Amino acid sequence: MSAPIRISAQKGELAGCEADVGIVYRFRGDEDVCGPLGAPLAKRLSGVARADHFDGDAGRTLLWHAPGREGERCGRYLILGLGPRNELTLDRYRHYIGEACIQADRLGAASVAIPLLEAGAAPLGSREAGVALAEGVLLGTYRFERYRSQPEAGRRHLRSVTVAAGSVALREVESAIGLGEVCASATNFARDLVNEPAGVMTPERMAAIARDVGAETRIAVRVIEPDELRSMGMGGILGVGQGSRNPPRLIQLNYAPDEGARKKVAFLGKGLTFDSGGLSLKSAEGMETMKCDMAGSAAVLGAMRALPELNPPVEVVGLMGMAENMPDGGAIRPGDVLKIMNGKTVEVRNTDAEGRLVLADLLSYAGSMDGVESMIDLATLTGACMVALGPLASGVMGNDQVLVDDILRAADRAGEKMWPLPLYREYREHLKSEIADVKNTAIRYGGAITAGLFLQEFVRPGLPWAHIDIAGPSFGDKDYSYIRRGASGAGVRTLIHYSLNIE
Ligand code: BES
Ligand code: MN
Ligand code: ZN
């Protein structure tokens, strides 16, 4: 992890900001560039855009070297196309900002100045725009470099970003940037955990990191070790972890606001530090990126680490089910039966359908806690969800439409792609076992849904629950502007926005 980029706000127009690269906006269909720039600079850059027939196509950029004759304070200006004004969304803005910063960084710029997109100049509120700007900068320039012995060509130069506040009060801009920084650093924290190799990021190591988070914030942390898991009856997490030299851990986090909690919710995360498939071994290709299988638990830890700073009026219990799924003489076998904490038994038909076994214990445990009013689990659960929604979107399922809608709304605010999937009751029969209460596999089709139905077996009836399958977006092999390849921190910002907007 490289040092974070410093983002600060400055009164007035872009013309007053000194930086290596100044960024200005151009909407498609407008005559001129826009933003609080200062008239002479606006005129100059509008002329440059016109001369180059740059018409503001979305995401396109035009670089202009300032001759310095007219007192330009930036050495270069990057004109950034925002597309047609009425088509700009918050997430598109985040994308373009991320892209522009990546480009400025590639140009070797250490400092960048950007005007705040003002309300009135765009369909976005200036607060939301300030949040998205900070997120675009910090998410787009994230790199995971700790294992490179040589600084790479793509090394980061960018150190600071100045936001020209224009007509918006400095305090407001600073507070918006602050929220964007908290959300982005929580996301980047989760990305670091997921990008770390599985040989390093064992259940025990995750527990140590969670304890550090507890020491730095007012989040209470409890780590439950195998002996205690046994006495609690957590046969799922123990069974999945029994083939590994790195024994499982259940990590419990508790956040409470200063005062006035309106609700108590639980966030649960699948934390498979590596998923080889177990005895139902994956193919070589299938396990190449399976260090990402703890992304759900990383999202829970990342989001909860941000809560004390934001102080949302909700009590949150976090549960991270950490285990490593390995083939071994001591591993669970296909055909073995495990007993979950709530007393239900599962016939393990495929040891690679392990995440649901761990989550079954977490759901039972959260459901047994005093006062928990709803629970949300996040898991890299099925390849089927990736087949359904592709590499950028998570599937959302649940037993409570209000909760599912709240999550979809939070995801929308956060700029994360989430899409509902149904839990058709008819498919439950595919989970019937000959010898136990349920089995952990179903038929070939509808795998994301049958996995959701399996989880539902362990939800206390009447308790609102939602499941977010993040198998697609948690880890990528391709850059999508500010969403870079490698770990994405999927789910972190949705959980934060959900907490902030709870009724
Ligand atoms: N961790 C995998 C799912 C996964 C696949 C996550 C690709 C991210 C990218 C999960 O444990 C798994 O192996 N699921 C199986 C379930 C099947 C055996 C019923 C799957 O999806 O194939
Ligand atoms: Mn698996
Ligand atoms: Zn898995």
Short mmCIF file of C-alpha atoms and ligand atoms in Angstrom, two decimals, residues 270 272 274-277 282 290 293-294 325 351-356 380-382, ligand 3:
data_model
loop_
_atom_site.label_atom_id
_atom_site.label_comp_id
_atom_site.label_asym_id
_atom_site.label_seq_id
_atom_site.Cartn_x
_atom_site.Cartn_y
_atom_site.Cartn_z
CA LYS A 270 -17.68 -15.58 4.28
CA LEU A 272 -12.39 -18.64 3.20
CA PHE A 274 -8.23 -20.07 0.44
CA ASP A 275 -10.69 -22.32 -1.37
CA SER A 276 -8.97 -25.24 -3.07
CA GLY A 277 -12.31 -27.02 -3.23
CA LYS A 282 -10.98 -27.42 -8.08
CA MET A 290 -9.21 -18.32 -4.69
CA ASP A 293 -12.74 -16.21 -1.12
CA MET A 294 -12.50 -14.21 2.11
CA ASN A 325 -10.68 -25.26 2.54
CA THR A 351 -16.67 -30.16 -0.40
CA ASP A 352 -16.31 -27.21 -2.79
CA ALA A 353 -19.75 -25.92 -1.74
CA GLU A 354 -18.11 -24.92 1.55
CA GLY A 355 -19.04 -21.27 1.92
CA ARG A 356 -22.66 -22.09 2.71
CA THR A 380 -18.13 -15.05 -2.78
CA LEU A 381 -20.57 -17.91 -2.87
CA THR A 382 -21.20 -19.19 -6.39
ZN ZN B 3 -15.62 -20.78 -1.74
#
